[in-house]
CSV table of C-alpha atoms in Angstrom, one decimal:
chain,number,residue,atom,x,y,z
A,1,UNK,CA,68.5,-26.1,8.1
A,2,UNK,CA,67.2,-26.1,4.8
A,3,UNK,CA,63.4,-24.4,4.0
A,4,UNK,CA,61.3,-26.5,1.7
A,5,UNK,CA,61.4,-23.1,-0.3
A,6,UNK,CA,65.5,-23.4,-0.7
A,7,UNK,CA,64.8,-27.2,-1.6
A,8,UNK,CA,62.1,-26.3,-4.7
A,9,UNK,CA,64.0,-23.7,-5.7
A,10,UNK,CA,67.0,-25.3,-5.9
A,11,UNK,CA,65.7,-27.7,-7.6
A,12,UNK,CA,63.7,-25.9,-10.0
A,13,UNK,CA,66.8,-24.2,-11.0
A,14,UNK,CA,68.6,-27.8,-11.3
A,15,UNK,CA,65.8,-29.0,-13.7
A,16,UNK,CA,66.7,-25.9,-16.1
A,17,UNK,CA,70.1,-27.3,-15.7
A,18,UNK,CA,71.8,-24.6,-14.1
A,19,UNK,CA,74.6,-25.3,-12.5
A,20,UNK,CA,74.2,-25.5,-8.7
A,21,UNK,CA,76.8,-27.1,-6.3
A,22,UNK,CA,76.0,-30.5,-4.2
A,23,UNK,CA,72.8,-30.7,-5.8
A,24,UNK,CA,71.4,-34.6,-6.9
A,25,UNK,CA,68.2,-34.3,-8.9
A,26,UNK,CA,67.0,-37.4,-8.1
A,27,UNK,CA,64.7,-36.6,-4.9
A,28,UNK,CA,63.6,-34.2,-6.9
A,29,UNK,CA,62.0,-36.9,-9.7
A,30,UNK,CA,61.2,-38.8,-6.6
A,31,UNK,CA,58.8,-36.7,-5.7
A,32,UNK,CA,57.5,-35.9,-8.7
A,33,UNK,CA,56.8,-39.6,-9.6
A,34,UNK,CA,55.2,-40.1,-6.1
A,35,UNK,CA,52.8,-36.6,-6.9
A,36,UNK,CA,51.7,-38.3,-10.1
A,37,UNK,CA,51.1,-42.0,-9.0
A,38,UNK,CA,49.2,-40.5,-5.9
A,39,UNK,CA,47.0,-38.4,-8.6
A,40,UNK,CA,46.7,-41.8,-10.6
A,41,UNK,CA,45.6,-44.3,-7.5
A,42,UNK,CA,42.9,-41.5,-7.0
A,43,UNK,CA,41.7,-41.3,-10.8
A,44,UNK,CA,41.6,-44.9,-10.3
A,45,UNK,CA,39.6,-45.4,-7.2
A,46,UNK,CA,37.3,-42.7,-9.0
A,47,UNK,CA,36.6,-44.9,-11.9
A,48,UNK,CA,36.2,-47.7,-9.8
A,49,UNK,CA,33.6,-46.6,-7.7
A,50,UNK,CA,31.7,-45.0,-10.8
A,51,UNK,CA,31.6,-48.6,-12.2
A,52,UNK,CA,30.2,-50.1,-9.0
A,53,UNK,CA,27.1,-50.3,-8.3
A,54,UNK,CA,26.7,-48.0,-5.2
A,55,UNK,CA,29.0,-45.3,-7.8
A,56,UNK,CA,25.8,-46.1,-10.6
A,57,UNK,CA,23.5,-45.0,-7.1
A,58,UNK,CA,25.1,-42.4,-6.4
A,59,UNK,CA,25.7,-41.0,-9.9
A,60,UNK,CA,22.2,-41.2,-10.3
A,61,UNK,CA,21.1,-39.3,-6.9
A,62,UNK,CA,23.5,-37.0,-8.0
A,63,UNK,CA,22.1,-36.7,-11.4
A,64,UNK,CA,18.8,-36.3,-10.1
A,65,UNK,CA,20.0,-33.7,-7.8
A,66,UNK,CA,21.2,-31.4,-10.4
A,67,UNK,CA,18.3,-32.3,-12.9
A,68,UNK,CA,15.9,-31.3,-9.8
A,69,UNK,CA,18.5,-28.0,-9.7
A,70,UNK,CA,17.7,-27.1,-13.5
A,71,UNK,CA,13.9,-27.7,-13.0
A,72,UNK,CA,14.0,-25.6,-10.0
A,73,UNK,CA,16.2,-22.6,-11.7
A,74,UNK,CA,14.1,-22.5,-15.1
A,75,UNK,CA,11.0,-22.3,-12.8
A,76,UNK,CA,12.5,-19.5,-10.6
A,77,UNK,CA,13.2,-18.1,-14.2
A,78,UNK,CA,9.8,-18.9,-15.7
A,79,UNK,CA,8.4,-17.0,-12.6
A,80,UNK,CA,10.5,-13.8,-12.7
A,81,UNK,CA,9.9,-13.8,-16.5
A,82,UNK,CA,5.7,-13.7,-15.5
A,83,UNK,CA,6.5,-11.3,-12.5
A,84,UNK,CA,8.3,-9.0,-15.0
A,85,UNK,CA,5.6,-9.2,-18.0
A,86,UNK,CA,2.8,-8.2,-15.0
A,87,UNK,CA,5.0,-5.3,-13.6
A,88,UNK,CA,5.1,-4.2,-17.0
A,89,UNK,CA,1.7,-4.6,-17.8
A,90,UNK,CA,0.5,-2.8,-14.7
A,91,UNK,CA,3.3,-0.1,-15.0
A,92,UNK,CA,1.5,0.8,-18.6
A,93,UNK,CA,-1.8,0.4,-17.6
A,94,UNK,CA,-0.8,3.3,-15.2
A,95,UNK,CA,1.0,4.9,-17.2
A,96,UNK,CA,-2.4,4.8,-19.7
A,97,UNK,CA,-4.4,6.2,-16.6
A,98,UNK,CA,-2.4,8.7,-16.1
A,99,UNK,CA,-2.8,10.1,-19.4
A,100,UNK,CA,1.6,8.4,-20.7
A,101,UNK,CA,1.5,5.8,-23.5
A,102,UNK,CA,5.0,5.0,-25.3
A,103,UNK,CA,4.4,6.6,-28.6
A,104,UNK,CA,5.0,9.8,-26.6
A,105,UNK,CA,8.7,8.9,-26.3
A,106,UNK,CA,8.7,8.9,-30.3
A,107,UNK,CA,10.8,11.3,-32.0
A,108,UNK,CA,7.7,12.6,-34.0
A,109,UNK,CA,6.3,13.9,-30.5
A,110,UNK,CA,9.6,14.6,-28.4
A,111,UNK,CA,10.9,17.0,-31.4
A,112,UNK,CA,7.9,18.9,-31.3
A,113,UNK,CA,8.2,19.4,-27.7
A,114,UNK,CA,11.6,20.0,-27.2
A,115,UNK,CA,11.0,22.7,-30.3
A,116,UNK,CA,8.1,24.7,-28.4
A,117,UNK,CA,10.2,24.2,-24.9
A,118,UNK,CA,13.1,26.2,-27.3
A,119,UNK,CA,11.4,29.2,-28.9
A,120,UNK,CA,9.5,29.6,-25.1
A,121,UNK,CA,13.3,29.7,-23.5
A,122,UNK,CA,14.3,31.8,-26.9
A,123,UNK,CA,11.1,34.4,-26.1
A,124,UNK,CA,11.5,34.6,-22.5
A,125,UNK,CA,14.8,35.9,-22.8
A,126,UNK,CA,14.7,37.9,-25.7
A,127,UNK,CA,12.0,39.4,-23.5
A,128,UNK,CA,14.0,39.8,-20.2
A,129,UNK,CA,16.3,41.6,-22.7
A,130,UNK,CA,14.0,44.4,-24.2
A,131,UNK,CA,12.8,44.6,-20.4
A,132,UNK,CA,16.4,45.1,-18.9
A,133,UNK,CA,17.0,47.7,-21.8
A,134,UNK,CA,14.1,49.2,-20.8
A,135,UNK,CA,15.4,50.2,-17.6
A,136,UNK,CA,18.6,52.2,-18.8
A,137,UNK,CA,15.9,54.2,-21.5
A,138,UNK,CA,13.0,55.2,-19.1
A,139,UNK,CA,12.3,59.4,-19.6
A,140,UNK,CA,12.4,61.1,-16.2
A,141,UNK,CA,9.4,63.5,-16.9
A,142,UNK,CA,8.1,66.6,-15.7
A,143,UNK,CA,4.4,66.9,-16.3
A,144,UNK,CA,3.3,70.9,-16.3
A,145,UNK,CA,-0.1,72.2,-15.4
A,146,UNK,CA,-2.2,74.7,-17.5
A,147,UNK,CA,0.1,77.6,-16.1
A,148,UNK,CA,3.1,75.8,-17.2
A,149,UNK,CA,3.8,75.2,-13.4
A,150,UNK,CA,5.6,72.0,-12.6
A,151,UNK,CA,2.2,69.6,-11.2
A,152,UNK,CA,4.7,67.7,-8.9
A,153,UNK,CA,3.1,64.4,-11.5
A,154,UNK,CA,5.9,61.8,-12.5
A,155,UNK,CA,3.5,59.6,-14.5
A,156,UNK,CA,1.0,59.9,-17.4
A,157,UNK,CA,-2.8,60.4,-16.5
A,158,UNK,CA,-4.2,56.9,-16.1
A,159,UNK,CA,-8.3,56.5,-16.1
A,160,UNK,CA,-7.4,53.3,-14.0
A,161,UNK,CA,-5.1,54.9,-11.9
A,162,UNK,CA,-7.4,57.9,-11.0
A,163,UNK,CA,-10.3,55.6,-10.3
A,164,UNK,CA,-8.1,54.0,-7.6
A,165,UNK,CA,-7.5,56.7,-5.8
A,166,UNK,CA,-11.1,57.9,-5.7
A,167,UNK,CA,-12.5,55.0,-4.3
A,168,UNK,CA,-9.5,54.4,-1.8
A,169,UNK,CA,-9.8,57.7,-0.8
A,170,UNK,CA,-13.4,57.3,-0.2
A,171,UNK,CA,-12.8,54.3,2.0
A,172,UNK,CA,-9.2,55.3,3.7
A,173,UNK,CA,-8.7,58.2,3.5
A,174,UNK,CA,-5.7,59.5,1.4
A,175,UNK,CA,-4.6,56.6,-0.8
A,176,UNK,CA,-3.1,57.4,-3.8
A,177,UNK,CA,-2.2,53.6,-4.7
A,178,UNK,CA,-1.0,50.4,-2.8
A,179,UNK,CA,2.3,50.6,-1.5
A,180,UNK,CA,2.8,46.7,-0.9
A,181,UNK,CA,4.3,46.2,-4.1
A,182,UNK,CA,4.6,42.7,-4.2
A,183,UNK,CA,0.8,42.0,-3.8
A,184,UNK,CA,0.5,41.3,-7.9
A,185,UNK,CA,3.7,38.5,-7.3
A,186,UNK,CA,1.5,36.8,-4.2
A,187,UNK,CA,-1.7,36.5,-6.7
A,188,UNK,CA,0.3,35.8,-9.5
A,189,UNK,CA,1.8,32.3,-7.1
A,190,UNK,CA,-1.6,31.6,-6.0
A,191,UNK,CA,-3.0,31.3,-9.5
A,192,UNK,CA,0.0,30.0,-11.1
A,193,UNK,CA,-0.1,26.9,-8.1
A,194,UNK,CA,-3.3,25.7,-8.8
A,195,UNK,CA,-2.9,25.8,-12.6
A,196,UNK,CA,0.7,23.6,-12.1
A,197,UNK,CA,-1.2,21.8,-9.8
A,198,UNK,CA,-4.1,21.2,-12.8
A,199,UNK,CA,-1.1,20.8,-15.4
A,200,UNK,CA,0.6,17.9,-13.5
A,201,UNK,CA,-2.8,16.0,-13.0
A,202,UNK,CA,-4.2,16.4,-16.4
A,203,UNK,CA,-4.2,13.4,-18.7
A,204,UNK,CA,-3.5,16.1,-21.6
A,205,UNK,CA,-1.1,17.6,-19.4
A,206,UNK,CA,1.4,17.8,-22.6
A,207,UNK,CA,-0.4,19.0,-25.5
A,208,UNK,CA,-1.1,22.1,-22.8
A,209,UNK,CA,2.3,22.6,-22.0
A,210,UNK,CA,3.1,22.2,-25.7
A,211,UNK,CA,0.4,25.3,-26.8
A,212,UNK,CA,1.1,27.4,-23.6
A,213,UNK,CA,5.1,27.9,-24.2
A,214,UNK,CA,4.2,27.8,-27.9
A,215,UNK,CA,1.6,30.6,-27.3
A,216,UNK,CA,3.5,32.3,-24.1
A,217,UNK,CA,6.6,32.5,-26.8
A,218,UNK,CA,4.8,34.0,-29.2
A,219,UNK,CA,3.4,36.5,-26.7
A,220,UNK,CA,6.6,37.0,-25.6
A,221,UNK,CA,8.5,38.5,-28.9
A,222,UNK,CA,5.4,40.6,-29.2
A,223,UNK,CA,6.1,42.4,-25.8
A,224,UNK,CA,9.4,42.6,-26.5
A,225,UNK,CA,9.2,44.6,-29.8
A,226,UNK,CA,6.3,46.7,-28.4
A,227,UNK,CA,8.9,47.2,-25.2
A,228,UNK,CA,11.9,48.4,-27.2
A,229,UNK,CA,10.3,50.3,-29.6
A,230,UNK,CA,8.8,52.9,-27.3
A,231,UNK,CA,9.9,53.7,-23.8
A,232,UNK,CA,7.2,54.9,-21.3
A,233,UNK,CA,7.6,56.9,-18.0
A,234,UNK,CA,7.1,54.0,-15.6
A,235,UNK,CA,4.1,54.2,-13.5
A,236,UNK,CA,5.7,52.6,-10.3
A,237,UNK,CA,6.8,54.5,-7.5
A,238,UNK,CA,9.7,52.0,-7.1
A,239,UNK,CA,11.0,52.6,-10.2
A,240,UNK,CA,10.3,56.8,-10.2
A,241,UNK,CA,12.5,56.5,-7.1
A,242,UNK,CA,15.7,55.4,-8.9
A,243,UNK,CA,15.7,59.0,-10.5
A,244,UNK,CA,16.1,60.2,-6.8
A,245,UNK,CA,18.6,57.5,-5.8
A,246,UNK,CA,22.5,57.9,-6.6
A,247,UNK,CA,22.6,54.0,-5.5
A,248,UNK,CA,19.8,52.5,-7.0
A,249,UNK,CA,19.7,55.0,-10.2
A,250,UNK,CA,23.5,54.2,-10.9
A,251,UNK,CA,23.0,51.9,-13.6
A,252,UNK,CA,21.4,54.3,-16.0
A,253,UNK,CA,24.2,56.4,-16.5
A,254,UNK,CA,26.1,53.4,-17.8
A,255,UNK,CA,26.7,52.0,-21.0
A,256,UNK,CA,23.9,49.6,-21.9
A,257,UNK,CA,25.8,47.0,-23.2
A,258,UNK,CA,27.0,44.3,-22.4
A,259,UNK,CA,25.8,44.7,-19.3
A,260,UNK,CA,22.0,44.6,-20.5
A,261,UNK,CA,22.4,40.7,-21.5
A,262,UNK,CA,24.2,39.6,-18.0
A,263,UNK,CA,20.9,41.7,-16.6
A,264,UNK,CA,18.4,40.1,-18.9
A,265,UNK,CA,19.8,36.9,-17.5
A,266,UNK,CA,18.9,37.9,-14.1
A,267,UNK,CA,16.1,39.1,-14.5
A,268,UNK,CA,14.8,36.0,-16.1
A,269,UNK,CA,16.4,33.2,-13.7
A,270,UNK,CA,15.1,35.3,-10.4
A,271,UNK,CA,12.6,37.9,-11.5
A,272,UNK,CA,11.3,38.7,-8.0
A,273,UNK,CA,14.9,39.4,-6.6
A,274,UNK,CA,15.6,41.9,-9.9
A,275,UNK,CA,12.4,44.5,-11.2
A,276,UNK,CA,12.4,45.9,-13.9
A,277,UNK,CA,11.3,49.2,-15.1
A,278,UNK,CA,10.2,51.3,-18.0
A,279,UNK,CA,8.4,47.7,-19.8
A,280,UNK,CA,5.2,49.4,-19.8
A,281,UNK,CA,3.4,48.2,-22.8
A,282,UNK,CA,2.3,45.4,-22.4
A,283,UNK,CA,2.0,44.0,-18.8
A,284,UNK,CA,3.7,40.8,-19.1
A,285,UNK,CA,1.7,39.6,-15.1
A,286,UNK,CA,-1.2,40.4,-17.1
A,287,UNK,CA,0.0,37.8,-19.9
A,288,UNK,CA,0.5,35.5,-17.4
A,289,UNK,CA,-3.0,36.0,-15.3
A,290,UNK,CA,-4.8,35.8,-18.9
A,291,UNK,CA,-2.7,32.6,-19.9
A,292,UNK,CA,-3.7,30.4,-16.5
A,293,UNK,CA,-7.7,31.8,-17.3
A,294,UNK,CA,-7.3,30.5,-20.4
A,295,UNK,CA,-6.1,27.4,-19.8
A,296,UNK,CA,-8.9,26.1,-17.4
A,297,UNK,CA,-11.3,27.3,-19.6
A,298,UNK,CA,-10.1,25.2,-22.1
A,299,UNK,CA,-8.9,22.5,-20.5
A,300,UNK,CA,-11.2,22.3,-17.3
A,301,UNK,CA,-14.0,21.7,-18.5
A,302,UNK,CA,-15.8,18.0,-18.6
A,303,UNK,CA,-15.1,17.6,-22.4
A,304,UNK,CA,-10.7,17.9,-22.3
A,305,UNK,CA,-10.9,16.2,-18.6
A,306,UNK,CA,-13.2,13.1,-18.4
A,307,UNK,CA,-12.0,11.2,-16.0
A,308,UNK,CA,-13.6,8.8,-13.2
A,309,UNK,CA,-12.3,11.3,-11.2
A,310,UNK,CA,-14.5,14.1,-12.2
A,311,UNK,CA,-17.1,12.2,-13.3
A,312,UNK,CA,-17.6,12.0,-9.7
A,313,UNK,CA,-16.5,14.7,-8.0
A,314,UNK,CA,-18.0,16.9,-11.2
A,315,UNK,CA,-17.7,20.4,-9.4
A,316,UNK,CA,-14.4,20.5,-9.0
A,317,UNK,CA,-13.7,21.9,-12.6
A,318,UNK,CA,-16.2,24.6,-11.8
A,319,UNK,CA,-14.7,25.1,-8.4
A,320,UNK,CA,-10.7,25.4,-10.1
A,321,UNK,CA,-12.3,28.1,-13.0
A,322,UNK,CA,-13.6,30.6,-10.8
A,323,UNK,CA,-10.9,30.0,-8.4
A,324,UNK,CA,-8.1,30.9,-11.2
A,325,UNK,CA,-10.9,33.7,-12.4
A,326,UNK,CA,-11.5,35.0,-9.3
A,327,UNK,CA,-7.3,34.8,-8.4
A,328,UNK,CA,-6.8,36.4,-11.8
A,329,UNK,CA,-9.3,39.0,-11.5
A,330,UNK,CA,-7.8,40.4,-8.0
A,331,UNK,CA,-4.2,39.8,-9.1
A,332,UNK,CA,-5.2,42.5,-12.4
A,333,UNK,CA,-6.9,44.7,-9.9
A,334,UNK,CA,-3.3,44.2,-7.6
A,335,UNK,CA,-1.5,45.5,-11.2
A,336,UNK,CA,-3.7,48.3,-11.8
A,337,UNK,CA,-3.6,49.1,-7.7
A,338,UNK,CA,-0.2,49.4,-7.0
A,339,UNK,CA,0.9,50.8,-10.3
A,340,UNK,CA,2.6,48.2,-11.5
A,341,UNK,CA,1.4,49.2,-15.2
A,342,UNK,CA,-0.6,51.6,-16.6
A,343,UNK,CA,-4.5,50.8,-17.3
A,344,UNK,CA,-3.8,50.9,-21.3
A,345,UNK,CA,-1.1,47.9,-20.5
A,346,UNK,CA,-3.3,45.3,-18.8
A,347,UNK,CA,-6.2,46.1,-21.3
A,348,UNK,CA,-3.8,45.4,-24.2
A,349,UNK,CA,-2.2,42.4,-22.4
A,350,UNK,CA,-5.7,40.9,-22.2
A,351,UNK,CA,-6.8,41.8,-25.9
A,352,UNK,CA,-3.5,40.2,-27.3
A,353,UNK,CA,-3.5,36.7,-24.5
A,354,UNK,CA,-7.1,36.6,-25.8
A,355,UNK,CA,-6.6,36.8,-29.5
A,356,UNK,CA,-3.6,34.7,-29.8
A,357,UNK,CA,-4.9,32.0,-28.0
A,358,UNK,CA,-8.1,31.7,-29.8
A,359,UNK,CA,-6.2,32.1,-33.0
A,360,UNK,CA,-3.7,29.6,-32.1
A,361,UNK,CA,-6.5,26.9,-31.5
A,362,UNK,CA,-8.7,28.0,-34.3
A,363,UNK,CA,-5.9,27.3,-36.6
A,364,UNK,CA,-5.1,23.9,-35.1
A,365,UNK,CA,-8.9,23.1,-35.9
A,366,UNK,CA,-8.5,24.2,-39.0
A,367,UNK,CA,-5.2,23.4,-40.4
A,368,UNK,CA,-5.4,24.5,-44.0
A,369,UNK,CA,-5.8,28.1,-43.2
A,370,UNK,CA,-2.6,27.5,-41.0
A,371,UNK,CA,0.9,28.0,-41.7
A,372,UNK,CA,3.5,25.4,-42.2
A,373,UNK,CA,5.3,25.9,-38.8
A,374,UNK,CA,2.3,25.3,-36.7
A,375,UNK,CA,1.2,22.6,-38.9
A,376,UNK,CA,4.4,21.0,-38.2
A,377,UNK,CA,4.0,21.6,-34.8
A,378,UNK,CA,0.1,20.4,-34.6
A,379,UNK,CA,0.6,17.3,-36.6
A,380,UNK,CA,-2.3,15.1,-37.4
A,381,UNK,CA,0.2,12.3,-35.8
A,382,UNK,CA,0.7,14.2,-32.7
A,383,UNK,CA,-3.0,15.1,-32.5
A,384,UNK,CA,-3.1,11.0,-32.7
A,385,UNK,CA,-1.2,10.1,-29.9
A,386,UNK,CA,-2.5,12.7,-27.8
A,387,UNK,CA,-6.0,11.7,-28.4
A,388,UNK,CA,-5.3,8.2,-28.1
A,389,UNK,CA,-3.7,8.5,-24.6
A,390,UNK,CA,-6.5,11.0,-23.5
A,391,UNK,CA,-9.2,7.8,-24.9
A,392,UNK,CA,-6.5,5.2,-22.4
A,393,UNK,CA,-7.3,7.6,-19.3
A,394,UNK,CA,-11.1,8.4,-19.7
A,395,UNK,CA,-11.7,4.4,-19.7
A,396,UNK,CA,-9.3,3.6,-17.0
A,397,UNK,CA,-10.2,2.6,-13.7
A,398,UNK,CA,-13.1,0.4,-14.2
A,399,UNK,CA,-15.8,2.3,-15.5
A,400,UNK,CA,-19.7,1.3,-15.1
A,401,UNK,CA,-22.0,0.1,-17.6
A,402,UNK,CA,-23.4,3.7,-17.8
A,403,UNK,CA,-20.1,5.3,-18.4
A,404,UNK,CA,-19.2,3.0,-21.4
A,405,UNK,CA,-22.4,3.6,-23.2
A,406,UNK,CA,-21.7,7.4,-22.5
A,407,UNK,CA,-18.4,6.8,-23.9
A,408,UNK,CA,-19.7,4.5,-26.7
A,409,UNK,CA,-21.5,8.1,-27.3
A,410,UNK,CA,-19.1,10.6,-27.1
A,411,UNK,CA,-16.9,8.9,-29.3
């Protein structure tokens, strides 16, 4: 028996008059003819009832139908559109609050940041670098006494150092310095929590960052020269160890480079899982202690963060200050204690921290005894945008009568 698919195709072939045996195209055309006065009849009944008067009815229900449709949609619309434009709105006034406004996404800002982000990253490694060198060029000394006897002393005589031991001694009993080594690392986290903590919250949160790598950086190539121009006996134990250790000590009797660079990388990326030694002058923990005081005396104060939130809660700047003081202060102590550094390297670290950051912000007050890099990177439009989202975030969150006037004041 023959499939309707056989009969089309048959067909089909016949109409492209290919030659196909016992085949009569004429119930072929029948069909077609009956498809295309079955499509007419229905075109026709269409039009027809269109014409009448129930069709006018029920072109008109559906007319309203799909008018009530477009009214419906546009409103829908209409009412995203609103929802959108008060999302948006809200999102900047938070934004505003929080100390953001959109001219910070403008190249004039973002290239300024991304530049002090660079030379920080640039420092930090150059740093690591003179640091890991520093390792392989660490003396191994012998210190004599007046009879040219051997005094059993690996390090230089440190006022800081002997003072330890004293008053240890006096309270321990034999203590010649604190053997938990990582006690400088623990203060140095506590400290450096609370000021993240302070940096995230900040409305001015970015012009710190902004000064602190650009400041840190600077810092940074200032250890580094002092690091590899003169090598010190290190004052840790740790470190005077590797001289007794065919493991540990291995490395110095190796080339320096390249392996120096692959070290310095190290040493950057995980510094707690990598020490190293003979980067005497300066202490760079001490840089770091100093940096974090100097930030919340800067920037914690009621002047660089008036916010409602302080304004009522007013002792909490006073409370984070002499928590990072105090954190700073035992962390120093921590250096000193277990002989991280000598006492002439933390007193040198806090001179320089001190002096360069004062020096950095007396020049950004005072830009035409600057030079033309930091004016470039403390432009009077940055200084713009960062007061002007610092104004957004002291007036946010509904102020009182007596705050405007104080503001009305102030500014």
């Amino acid at each position: 028996m023959e499939t309707w698919r056989d009969y089309f195709t048959s067909h089909f072939y016949a109409i492209k008059m290919r030659p196909v045996s016992a085949f009569d195209p004429s119930g072929f055309m029948i069909i077609i003819s009956a498809l295309l006065l079955l499509f007419g009849v229905v075109l026709a009944s269409a039009r027809t009832l269109i014409l009448s008067s129930h069709g006018r009815l029920l072109r008109t229900r559906v007319e309203k139908n799909l008018q009530e449709m477009s009214d419906y949609v546009n409103d829908q619309r209409k009412q995203v559109e609103e929802n959108l434009q008060y999302v948006k709105g809200r999102a900047i006034a938070h934004s505003g609050r929080q100390g953001f406004i959109a001219e910070m996404l403008s190249y004039a800002y973002l290239s300024r940041f991304a530049f002090s982000l660079a030379i920080f990253a640039i420092a930090s490694y150059l740093n690591a670098l003179a640091a890991a060198i520093a390792g392989w060029r660490t003396p191994n000394v012998v210190i004599l006494n007046l009879d040219k006897q051997n005094s059993g002393l690996k390090t230089l005589p440190d006022l800081g150092h002997d003072l330890f031991k004293f008053v240890m001694t006096k309270i321990y009993g034999q203590t010649a310095y604190i053997e938990w080594f990582d006690l400088p690392d623990e203060f140095l986290a506590a400290v450096g929590t609370v000021v993240g903590i302070l940096l995230i919250v900040h409305p001015r949160r970015l012009l710190i960052l902004r000064r602190f790598c650009a400041i840190f950086a600077c810092i940074n190539l200032m250890r580094a020269c002092c690091v590899a121009v003169t090598s010190l006996p290190d004052a840790s134990p740790m470190c005077i160890s590797q001289f007794d250790s065919e493991v540990r000590g291995l490395y110095k009797s190796l080339p320096i480079f390249p392996k120096a660079f692959g070290r310095a990388w190290k040493v950057l990326v995980r510094p707690s899982q990598h020490i190293t030694c003979g980067d005497m002058v300066f202490s760079g923990h001490t840089v770091f202690f100093m940096l974090c005081c100097m930030i919340v005396k800067t920037y914690c104060v009621k002047s660089e963060l008036n916010t409602p939130f302080t304004r009522r809660y007013s002792y909490v700047l006073w409370m984070v200050r002499y928590y990072v003081y105090t954190g700073a202060a035992f962390g120093i102590f921590a250096i000193v204690g277990t002989r991280l550094h000598y006492t002439l390297d933390v007193l040198i670290a806090v001179y320089i921290t001190a002096q360069v950051w004062f020096t950095y912000h007396w020049l950004c007050a005072h830009p035409k005894s600057s030079f033309r890099v930091l004016n470039w990177l403390e432009h009077e439009e940055v200084h713009f945008i960062d007061l002007d989202a610092y104004r957004k975030a002291r007036r946010s969150f509904g102020l009182d009568k007596s705050d405007h006037e104080s503001f009305e004041k102030n500014d």
